[in-house]
Short mmCIF file of C-alpha atoms in Angstrom, two decimals:
data_model
loop_
_atom_site.label_atom_id
_atom_site.label_comp_id
_atom_site.label_asym_id
_atom_site.label_seq_id
_atom_site.Cartn_x
_atom_site.Cartn_y
_atom_site.Cartn_z
CA MET F 1 143.63 83.47 123.33
CA ASP F 2 145.87 86.47 124.22
CA ILE F 3 143.42 88.83 122.66
CA LEU F 4 140.60 87.48 124.69
CA ILE F 5 142.52 88.51 127.89
CA VAL F 6 144.06 91.71 126.67
CA ILE F 7 141.05 93.53 125.10
CA PRO F 8 138.93 93.46 128.49
CA VAL F 9 142.12 94.37 130.44
CA VAL F 10 142.84 97.28 128.23
CA ALA F 11 139.25 98.30 128.20
CA LEU F 12 139.02 98.34 132.01
CA VAL F 13 142.39 100.35 132.17
CA ILE F 14 141.06 103.00 129.89
CA TYR F 15 137.77 103.11 131.76
CA ALA F 16 139.68 103.52 135.08
CA ILE F 17 141.76 106.35 133.90
CA VAL F 18 138.82 108.10 132.28
CA LYS F 19 136.92 107.77 135.59
CA ASN F 20 139.75 109.31 137.46
CA TYR F 21 141.02 106.21 139.14
CA SER F 22 144.76 106.26 139.85
CA ALA F 23 146.44 105.86 136.48
CA SER F 24 149.66 104.48 138.07
CA ALA F 25 147.78 101.71 140.12
CA SER F 26 145.45 100.88 137.21
CA LEU F 27 148.26 100.36 134.93
CA ALA F 28 150.41 98.35 137.28
CA ILE F 29 147.42 96.23 138.38
CA ALA F 30 146.65 95.53 134.73
CA GLY F 31 150.34 94.65 134.06
CA ILE F 32 150.26 92.21 137.01
CA VAL F 33 147.12 90.62 135.56
CA LEU F 34 148.74 90.11 132.20
CA LEU F 35 152.03 88.82 133.72
CA SER F 36 150.33 86.36 135.76
CA ALA F 37 148.11 85.22 132.76
CA ALA F 38 151.20 84.77 130.58
CA ALA F 39 152.99 82.68 133.23
CA LEU F 40 149.88 80.55 134.00
CA MET F 41 149.33 79.89 130.21
CA GLY F 42 153.02 78.86 129.82
CA VAL F 43 153.41 81.75 127.26
CA LYS F 44 156.50 83.39 129.02
CA ASP F 45 157.98 83.20 132.44
CA ILE F 46 157.80 86.35 134.37
CA LEU F 47 161.57 86.41 134.97
CA PRO F 48 164.52 84.60 133.47
CA ALA F 49 165.57 81.63 135.43
CA ALA F 50 168.67 83.21 136.70
CA LYS F 51 166.63 85.92 138.25
CA ALA F 52 163.48 84.03 139.41
CA THR F 53 162.59 83.92 143.07
CA GLY F 54 161.38 80.47 142.94
CA PHE F 55 157.78 81.29 143.57
CA MET F 56 155.81 82.95 140.67
CA PRO F 57 153.81 85.48 142.68
CA PHE F 58 157.05 86.74 144.18
CA ASP F 59 158.46 87.10 140.63
CA ILE F 60 155.97 89.71 139.78
CA PHE F 61 157.08 91.83 142.65
CA GLU F 62 160.65 91.22 141.90
CA LEU F 63 160.01 92.53 138.39
CA MET F 64 158.44 95.57 139.91
CA ASN F 65 161.47 96.13 142.13
CA SER F 66 163.67 95.94 139.14
CA VAL F 67 161.54 98.49 137.26
CA PHE F 68 161.58 100.77 140.19
CA SER F 69 165.38 100.53 140.82
CA TYR F 70 166.07 101.20 137.19
CA ARG F 71 163.64 104.01 136.51
CA MET F 72 164.36 105.78 139.94
CA ALA F 73 168.15 105.72 139.34
CA SER F 74 168.08 107.32 136.03
CA LEU F 75 165.13 108.89 134.25
CA GLY F 76 163.16 109.26 137.51
CA LEU F 77 165.72 111.34 139.23
CA THR F 78 165.97 113.60 136.17
CA ILE F 79 162.17 114.06 136.03
CA MET F 80 161.94 114.76 139.71
CA ALA F 81 164.66 117.41 139.52
CA CYS F 82 162.73 118.98 136.78
CA GLY F 83 159.67 119.29 139.05
CA GLY F 84 161.89 120.59 141.80
CA PHE F 85 163.56 123.19 139.50
CA ALA F 86 160.15 124.40 138.25
CA SER F 87 158.90 124.79 141.79
CA TYR F 88 161.93 126.70 142.99
CA MET F 89 162.04 128.96 140.07
CA SER F 90 158.37 129.89 140.77
CA HIS F 91 159.05 130.22 144.45
CA ILE F 92 161.73 133.02 144.03
CA GLY F 93 159.93 134.79 141.30
CA ALA F 94 162.31 133.92 138.45
CA SER F 95 159.65 132.42 136.30
CA GLU F 96 157.55 135.46 136.60
CA ALA F 97 160.39 137.74 136.01
CA LEU F 98 161.01 135.90 132.64
CA VAL F 99 157.52 136.26 131.59
CA ARG F 100 157.27 140.02 132.55
CA LEU F 101 160.55 140.71 130.59
CA ALA F 102 159.33 138.93 127.45
CA VAL F 103 155.93 140.52 127.43
CA LYS F 104 157.01 144.12 128.00
CA PRO F 105 157.98 144.77 124.26
CA ILE F 106 154.75 143.21 122.99
CA SER F 107 152.51 145.65 124.86
CA ARG F 108 153.72 148.56 122.54
CA PHE F 109 151.78 147.06 119.52
CA ARG F 110 148.24 148.18 118.92
CA SER F 111 147.21 145.85 116.14
CA PRO F 112 145.17 143.30 118.30
CA TYR F 113 145.18 140.15 116.22
CA MET F 114 148.85 140.70 115.04
CA VAL F 115 149.80 141.04 118.82
CA LEU F 116 147.80 137.86 119.52
CA ALA F 117 149.82 135.97 116.97
CA LEU F 118 153.16 137.40 118.30
CA CYS F 119 152.26 136.69 121.76
CA TYR F 120 151.61 133.06 120.89
CA LEU F 121 155.01 132.74 119.39
CA LEU F 122 156.59 134.35 122.42
CA SER F 123 154.77 132.08 124.78
CA VAL F 124 156.11 128.97 122.92
CA VAL F 125 159.41 130.11 123.51
CA LEU F 126 158.78 130.86 127.19
CA GLN F 127 157.41 127.50 127.83
CA MET F 128 160.99 126.07 127.12
CA PHE F 129 161.92 127.54 130.46
CA VAL F 130 158.56 127.56 132.39
CA THR F 131 157.88 123.90 132.00
CA SER F 132 154.52 123.69 133.86
CA ALA F 133 151.52 124.16 131.49
CA THR F 134 149.25 125.42 134.18
CA GLY F 135 152.05 127.45 135.79
CA LEU F 136 152.82 129.16 132.52
CA GLY F 137 149.17 129.65 131.86
CA LEU F 138 148.65 131.49 135.13
CA LEU F 139 151.76 133.55 134.87
CA LEU F 140 150.41 134.72 131.50
CA MET F 141 147.00 135.33 132.83
CA VAL F 142 148.62 137.79 135.34
CA THR F 143 150.99 139.52 132.91
CA LEU F 144 149.82 139.00 129.31
CA TYR F 145 146.08 138.82 129.74
CA PRO F 146 145.61 142.44 130.83
CA VAL F 147 147.65 143.52 127.83
CA LEU F 148 145.49 141.41 125.38
CA ARG F 149 142.39 142.75 126.88
CA ASN F 150 143.46 146.39 127.06
CA ILE F 151 144.17 146.31 123.24
CA GLY F 152 140.57 145.02 122.68
CA LEU F 153 140.82 141.25 122.34
CA SER F 154 137.93 139.13 123.73
CA PRO F 155 138.56 137.13 126.83
CA ALA F 156 138.09 133.92 124.81
CA SER F 157 140.74 134.84 122.22
CA ALA F 158 143.13 135.97 124.86
CA VAL F 159 142.74 132.75 126.84
CA ALA F 160 142.96 130.58 123.80
CA VAL F 161 146.41 131.94 123.12
CA ILE F 162 147.57 131.67 126.73
CA ALA F 163 146.15 128.16 127.27
CA SER F 164 147.78 126.48 124.15
CA PRO F 165 151.67 127.40 124.07
CA ALA F 166 152.44 124.27 126.01
CA ALA F 167 151.21 122.18 122.90
CA PHE F 168 154.84 122.41 121.98
CA GLU F 169 156.39 120.67 124.80
CA ILE F 170 159.85 121.42 123.81
CA GLY F 171 163.19 122.13 125.64
CA VAL F 172 165.57 120.18 127.76
CA THR F 173 163.56 120.34 131.06
CA GLN F 174 160.22 118.99 129.76
CA VAL F 175 159.28 115.70 131.33
CA ASN F 176 157.80 114.18 128.26
CA ALA F 177 160.72 115.28 126.04
CA ASN F 178 163.11 113.70 128.54
CA PHE F 179 161.28 110.60 128.57
CA ALA F 180 161.04 110.49 124.69
CA ALA F 181 164.89 111.10 124.49
CA SER F 182 165.61 108.43 126.92
CA GLN F 183 163.31 105.86 125.06
CA SER F 184 165.06 106.92 121.90
CA GLY F 185 168.61 106.26 123.22
CA LEU F 186 169.34 110.01 122.76
CA GLU F 187 170.74 112.76 124.85
CA ILE F 188 168.02 115.52 125.45
CA THR F 189 170.08 118.19 123.51
CA GLU F 190 170.33 115.84 120.65
CA TYR F 191 166.60 115.06 120.71
CA PHE F 192 165.78 118.73 120.98
CA LEU F 193 167.95 120.36 118.42
CA GLY F 194 168.19 117.23 116.04
CA TYR F 195 164.56 116.40 115.92
CA GLN F 196 162.23 118.62 117.88
CA ALA F 197 163.31 121.92 116.58
CA TRP F 198 163.00 121.09 112.95
CA ILE F 199 159.25 120.34 113.41
CA THR F 200 158.41 122.91 116.09
CA VAL F 201 159.26 126.01 114.13
CA PRO F 202 156.85 125.41 111.13
CA MET F 203 154.28 123.98 113.51
CA ALA F 204 154.28 127.11 115.73
CA LEU F 205 154.16 129.54 112.78
CA VAL F 206 151.17 127.57 111.43
CA ALA F 207 149.45 127.54 114.95
CA ALA F 208 150.08 131.46 115.26
CA ALA F 209 148.78 132.12 111.86
CA LEU F 210 145.65 129.93 112.48
CA HIS F 211 145.21 131.76 115.87
CA PHE F 212 145.30 135.09 114.00
CA VAL F 213 142.61 133.93 111.56
CA TRP F 214 140.50 131.81 113.84
CA GLN F 215 140.16 134.09 116.76
CA ARG F 216 139.18 136.92 114.68
CA ARG F 217 136.72 134.81 112.87
CA CYS F 218 135.10 133.57 116.08
CA ASP F 219 135.04 137.06 117.52
CA LEU F 220 133.24 138.38 114.33
CA LYS F 221 130.76 135.54 114.53
CA ASP F 222 130.05 136.37 118.17
CA GLY F 223 129.50 140.05 117.15
CA TYR F 224 132.71 141.20 118.98
CA ILE F 225 134.64 144.05 117.59
CA ALA F 226 137.95 144.58 119.04
CA ALA F 227 138.22 148.30 118.28
CA GLU F 228 135.09 148.85 120.59
CA HIS F 229 136.75 147.27 123.63
CA VAL F 230 140.17 149.03 123.80
CA GLY F 231 141.11 149.73 127.29
CA GLU F 232 139.26 146.95 129.01
CA GLY F 233 141.28 144.74 131.48
CA ILE F 234 140.96 142.69 134.58
CA GLU F 235 141.26 143.60 138.15
CA ARG F 236 144.53 142.48 139.91
CA SER F 237 144.11 140.50 143.13
CA ASP F 238 146.28 141.11 146.22
CA ASP F 239 148.43 138.09 145.40
CA GLU F 240 149.32 139.51 142.03
CA LYS F 241 150.43 142.89 143.62
CA LYS F 242 153.39 141.39 145.49
CA GLU F 243 156.94 142.94 144.77
CA PRO F 244 158.15 141.34 141.84
CA ALA F 245 161.65 139.72 141.51
CA PRO F 246 164.57 141.82 139.94
CA ALA F 247 164.54 141.68 136.11
CA PHE F 248 167.75 139.83 136.03
CA TYR F 249 166.19 136.90 137.81
CA ALA F 250 164.69 136.12 134.29
CA LEU F 251 168.27 134.66 133.44
CA LEU F 252 167.91 131.79 136.21
CA PRO F 253 165.48 129.62 134.33
CA MET F 254 167.50 129.83 131.17
CA ILE F 255 170.75 128.52 132.88
CA PRO F 256 170.17 124.91 132.42
CA PHE F 257 169.29 125.29 128.79
CA PHE F 258 172.60 127.16 127.99
CA LEU F 259 174.76 125.01 130.13
CA LEU F 260 173.50 121.85 128.26
CA LEU F 261 173.96 123.64 124.87
CA ILE F 262 177.53 124.92 125.70
CA PHE F 263 178.88 121.66 127.11
CA SER F 264 177.41 119.36 124.45
CA LYS F 265 178.96 117.54 121.49
CA MET F 266 178.23 120.66 119.28
CA MET F 267 180.39 122.93 121.46
CA VAL F 268 182.53 122.11 124.39
CA SER F 269 182.61 118.13 124.46
CA SER F 270 185.66 117.92 126.82
CA ILE F 271 183.50 119.00 129.70
CA LYS F 272 180.59 116.71 130.71
CA MET F 273 177.21 118.25 131.82
CA ASN F 274 173.92 116.60 132.47
CA LEU F 275 170.32 118.02 133.08
CA VAL F 276 170.34 117.32 136.88
CA MET F 277 173.73 119.16 137.23
CA ALA F 278 172.66 122.14 135.25
CA MET F 279 169.43 122.55 137.31
CA LEU F 280 171.26 122.26 140.60
CA ILE F 281 173.77 124.96 139.43
CA SER F 282 170.90 127.15 138.55
CA VAL F 283 169.07 126.56 141.85
CA PHE F 284 172.28 127.24 143.82
CA ALA F 285 172.75 130.45 141.80
CA GLY F 286 169.15 131.40 142.78
CA MET F 287 169.91 130.77 146.46
CA LEU F 288 172.85 133.05 146.26
CA CYS F 289 170.73 135.82 144.53
CA GLU F 290 168.15 135.43 147.35
CA VAL F 291 170.81 135.74 150.00
CA ILE F 292 172.17 138.92 148.43
CA ARG F 293 168.72 140.24 147.64
CA SER F 294 166.90 139.64 151.01
CA ARG F 295 169.95 139.54 153.32
CA LYS F 296 168.15 136.72 155.09
CA MET F 297 170.34 133.66 155.03
CA LYS F 298 168.00 131.27 156.83
CA ALA F 299 164.96 132.10 154.63
CA SER F 300 167.10 132.04 151.48
CA LEU F 301 168.47 128.45 152.32
CA GLU F 302 164.89 127.21 153.18
CA GLY F 303 164.17 127.80 149.43
CA PHE F 304 166.08 124.59 148.80
CA ASP F 305 163.22 122.78 150.53
CA ARG F 306 161.04 123.98 147.79
CA PHE F 307 163.23 122.26 145.27
CA LEU F 308 163.24 119.14 147.26
CA ASN F 309 159.36 119.29 147.87
CA GLY F 310 158.94 119.86 144.19
CA MET F 311 160.86 116.79 143.42
CA GLY F 312 158.60 114.78 145.80
CA ALA F 313 155.52 116.22 144.33
CA VAL F 314 156.50 114.90 140.85
CA PHE F 315 157.18 111.37 142.03
CA GLY F 316 153.66 110.18 142.38
CA PRO F 317 151.77 111.64 139.24
CA VAL F 318 154.76 111.47 136.76
CA VAL F 319 157.45 108.95 137.83
CA GLY F 320 154.89 106.57 139.28
CA LEU F 321 152.98 106.72 136.16
CA ILE F 322 156.03 106.00 134.07
CA ILE F 323 156.72 102.85 136.43
CA GLY F 324 153.10 101.64 136.26
CA ALA F 325 153.14 102.18 132.36
CA GLU F 326 156.20 100.16 132.19
CA ILE F 327 154.80 97.34 134.20
CA PHE F 328 151.72 97.28 131.93
CA ALA F 329 153.74 97.40 128.81
CA THR F 330 155.84 94.44 130.03
CA GLY F 331 152.67 92.49 130.63
CA LEU F 332 151.48 93.20 127.09
CA LYS F 333 154.80 91.98 125.74
CA HIS F 334 154.81 88.82 127.87
CA ILE F 335 151.40 87.71 126.77
CA GLY F 336 152.13 88.31 123.08
CA ALA F 337 149.80 91.25 122.54
CA ILE F 338 152.58 93.42 120.88
CA ASP F 339 153.74 90.61 118.66
CA SER F 340 150.05 90.00 117.56
CA LEU F 341 149.51 93.82 116.91
CA LEU F 342 152.64 94.12 114.89
CA GLY F 343 151.89 90.83 112.91
CA SER F 344 148.52 92.05 112.10
CA ALA F 345 149.78 95.43 110.91
CA GLN F 346 152.47 93.95 108.78
CA GLY F 347 149.88 91.35 107.42
CA LEU F 348 147.86 94.31 106.32
CA GLY F 349 150.64 95.93 104.64
CA ILE F 350 150.63 98.92 107.17
CA GLY F 351 154.14 100.71 106.96
CA ALA F 352 155.92 102.62 109.56
CA GLY F 353 154.38 105.98 108.54
CA ALA F 354 150.78 104.66 108.91
CA MET F 355 151.64 103.10 112.34
CA THR F 356 153.17 106.31 113.47
CA ILE F 357 150.08 108.32 112.52
CA PHE F 358 147.83 105.75 114.44
CA MET F 359 150.00 105.86 117.50
CA ALA F 360 150.04 109.73 117.50
CA CYS F 361 146.20 109.83 116.96
CA LEU F 362 145.62 107.43 119.72
CA ILE F 363 147.73 109.51 122.16
CA ALA F 364 146.04 112.68 121.07
CA VAL F 365 142.51 111.38 121.72
CA SER F 366 143.81 109.86 125.08
CA ALA F 367 145.12 113.46 126.17
CA ILE F 368 141.85 114.96 125.26
CA MET F 369 139.71 112.44 127.45
CA MET F 370 142.31 112.42 130.23
CA GLY F 371 143.14 116.20 130.30
CA SER F 372 146.73 115.24 130.75
CA GLY F 373 149.62 115.29 128.30
CA ASN F 374 151.87 113.28 130.64
CA ALA F 375 149.41 110.60 131.48
CA ALA F 376 148.50 109.95 127.77
CA PHE F 377 152.16 110.01 126.56
CA LEU F 378 153.65 108.04 129.45
CA SER F 379 150.97 105.37 129.31
CA PHE F 380 151.77 104.43 125.71
CA ALA F 381 155.36 105.60 125.07
CA THR F 382 157.07 102.57 126.51
CA LEU F 383 155.54 100.54 123.67
CA ALA F 384 157.07 102.67 120.93
CA PRO F 385 160.69 101.46 120.85
CA GLU F 386 159.55 97.86 120.23
CA VAL F 387 157.00 98.79 117.75
CA ALA F 388 159.41 100.91 115.90
CA LYS F 389 162.12 98.15 115.90
CA SER F 390 159.58 95.78 114.29
CA PHE F 391 159.28 98.19 111.35
CA GLY F 392 162.90 98.86 111.18
CA VAL F 393 162.90 102.53 112.16
CA PRO F 394 164.42 104.27 115.00
CA ALA F 395 162.29 104.79 118.04
CA VAL F 396 162.37 108.58 117.84
CA THR F 397 160.42 108.13 114.47
CA MET F 398 157.29 107.19 116.51
CA LEU F 399 158.13 109.14 119.89
CA LEU F 400 158.53 112.57 118.44
CA PRO F 401 154.87 112.82 116.97
CA MET F 402 153.53 110.96 120.05
CA ASN F 403 155.21 113.67 122.16
CA PHE F 404 153.55 116.49 120.22
CA ALA F 405 150.26 114.67 120.05
CA ALA F 406 150.03 114.37 123.84
CA SER F 407 150.63 118.07 124.55
CA MET F 408 148.35 119.21 121.58
CA GLY F 409 145.62 117.06 122.92
CA ARG F 410 145.80 118.52 126.28
CA SER F 411 145.39 122.01 124.78
CA MET F 412 142.25 120.76 123.22
CA SER F 413 140.83 119.13 126.48
CA PRO F 414 138.01 120.87 128.46
CA ILE F 415 139.29 119.03 131.62
CA ALA F 416 142.89 120.03 131.36
CA ALA F 417 144.07 121.96 134.32
CA VAL F 418 145.64 124.79 132.33
CA VAL F 419 142.34 125.24 130.32
CA ILE F 420 140.11 125.18 133.47
CA ALA F 421 142.41 127.48 135.38
CA CYS F 422 142.72 130.19 132.74
CA ALA F 423 139.04 129.88 131.71
CA GLY F 424 138.03 130.17 135.31
CA ILE F 425 140.12 133.48 135.79
CA ALA F 426 138.55 135.04 132.75
CA LYS F 427 135.13 133.68 133.72
CA ILE F 428 134.46 131.85 130.42
CA SER F 429 133.54 128.23 129.77
CA PRO F 430 136.35 125.82 129.20
CA PHE F 431 134.39 124.44 126.27
CA GLU F 432 134.60 127.93 124.66
CA VAL F 433 138.27 127.79 125.23
CA VAL F 434 138.59 124.43 123.47
CA LYS F 435 136.53 125.67 120.61
CA ARG F 436 139.14 128.43 120.21
CA THR F 437 142.22 126.23 120.48
CA SER F 438 141.13 123.35 118.42
CA VAL F 439 141.53 124.67 114.93
CA PRO F 440 145.05 125.96 115.43
CA MET F 441 146.02 122.76 117.23
CA ILE F 442 144.71 120.46 114.56
CA GLY F 443 146.21 122.60 111.73
CA ALA F 444 149.70 122.56 113.31
CA PHE F 445 149.34 118.83 114.09
CA ILE F 446 148.68 117.95 110.42
CA VAL F 447 151.46 120.18 109.27
CA GLY F 448 153.82 118.60 111.93
CA MET F 449 152.87 115.01 110.92
CA ALA F 450 153.44 115.86 107.17
CA LEU F 451 156.93 117.21 107.98
CA HIS F 452 157.77 114.40 110.26
CA LEU F 453 156.93 111.77 107.60
CA ILE F 454 159.02 113.71 104.93
CA LEU F 455 162.03 114.28 107.15
CA PHE F 456 162.38 111.30 109.41
CA VAL F 457 160.26 108.38 108.25
#
């Protein structure tokens, strides 16, 4: 009976999200429907007797209240702080300073496809500190794209490298990484250094090598010879001619990473440090730098509003999505869908490895369809801990490949904001960009899954 209810509800949720209905509302409403069905069928009460309101419809909203309170007080605050931090670093020009500093040495190389591969690896490192995929893509279009075009690379090759570094969503300030760590019961530094880093390095090297081979092959197939296009570039808009921030501003986005690394169990464990504290320290350091640089106290302090507004901007699309997904997942659990799925998998003899591959592929396809790594990952990640528990493996065993699958899927989506934005600036089709990113992403994903199964399953 539960399957007859769950299948149409899940199908409607997928349809609604693909058709650009509010993902948060779609998931929450679906969760309410499933919770109500479970209660009316006598499968499971919405709340334990001790917490029940005495009226079943009110129990649904009391459950939602509990989810809001729990998520807002912990993970929600962390994720909103990440959004505020990214907004402030962009506002004062620190993100651009970091990118400019990193790109400068690369511009001296003259072997175009080798530069392309090196730039990809450099960009993967940069996205640890510039956490917005679209934001990093636009920064690289301003700074790196002219360099790649000037050494003869085609627009499609250059954009493919610029639009895909966020496929490796690593680092302590990444939204999905923080959520995965939270669901796994790990500190973000432990998740990053103990799990992500071991998989990321080989995957990034494979992706860079495949970019080298695949972009050259595609260019040759299109009749494009890099040596005949040396010196070509793009015109710079007025917005791109603004006075850049000082070079030392490049250190500001790195402060949270190093604070968390230093004051962790691996180094100085006697002093406690968390991500929100680290980002606030960096923001106030940035405000001090702005006061000294501009000598305008009022304008410099108003920059803090950018941090707060950035926090608010993340609440709806990210924190709201997490809350909606958790309500939906709770509905699936209450009606027995998760137990049925796990029972069927175990009855077929499917092991933890096969289930992990299935979950990762499901999220990758969802990310391609939605154009969003966050929406795909956050919609399904709340189910991972219970699924992992039933197979007797840690939650991180399933969440780590799901984390990578979401960001890689986004890099292969023609409707992803970063792909559309970069393709638009270069005046090429998003579908051409996706054609160029798909082979490196698929190759890296296969290598990553194989390593994950060997090391952690």
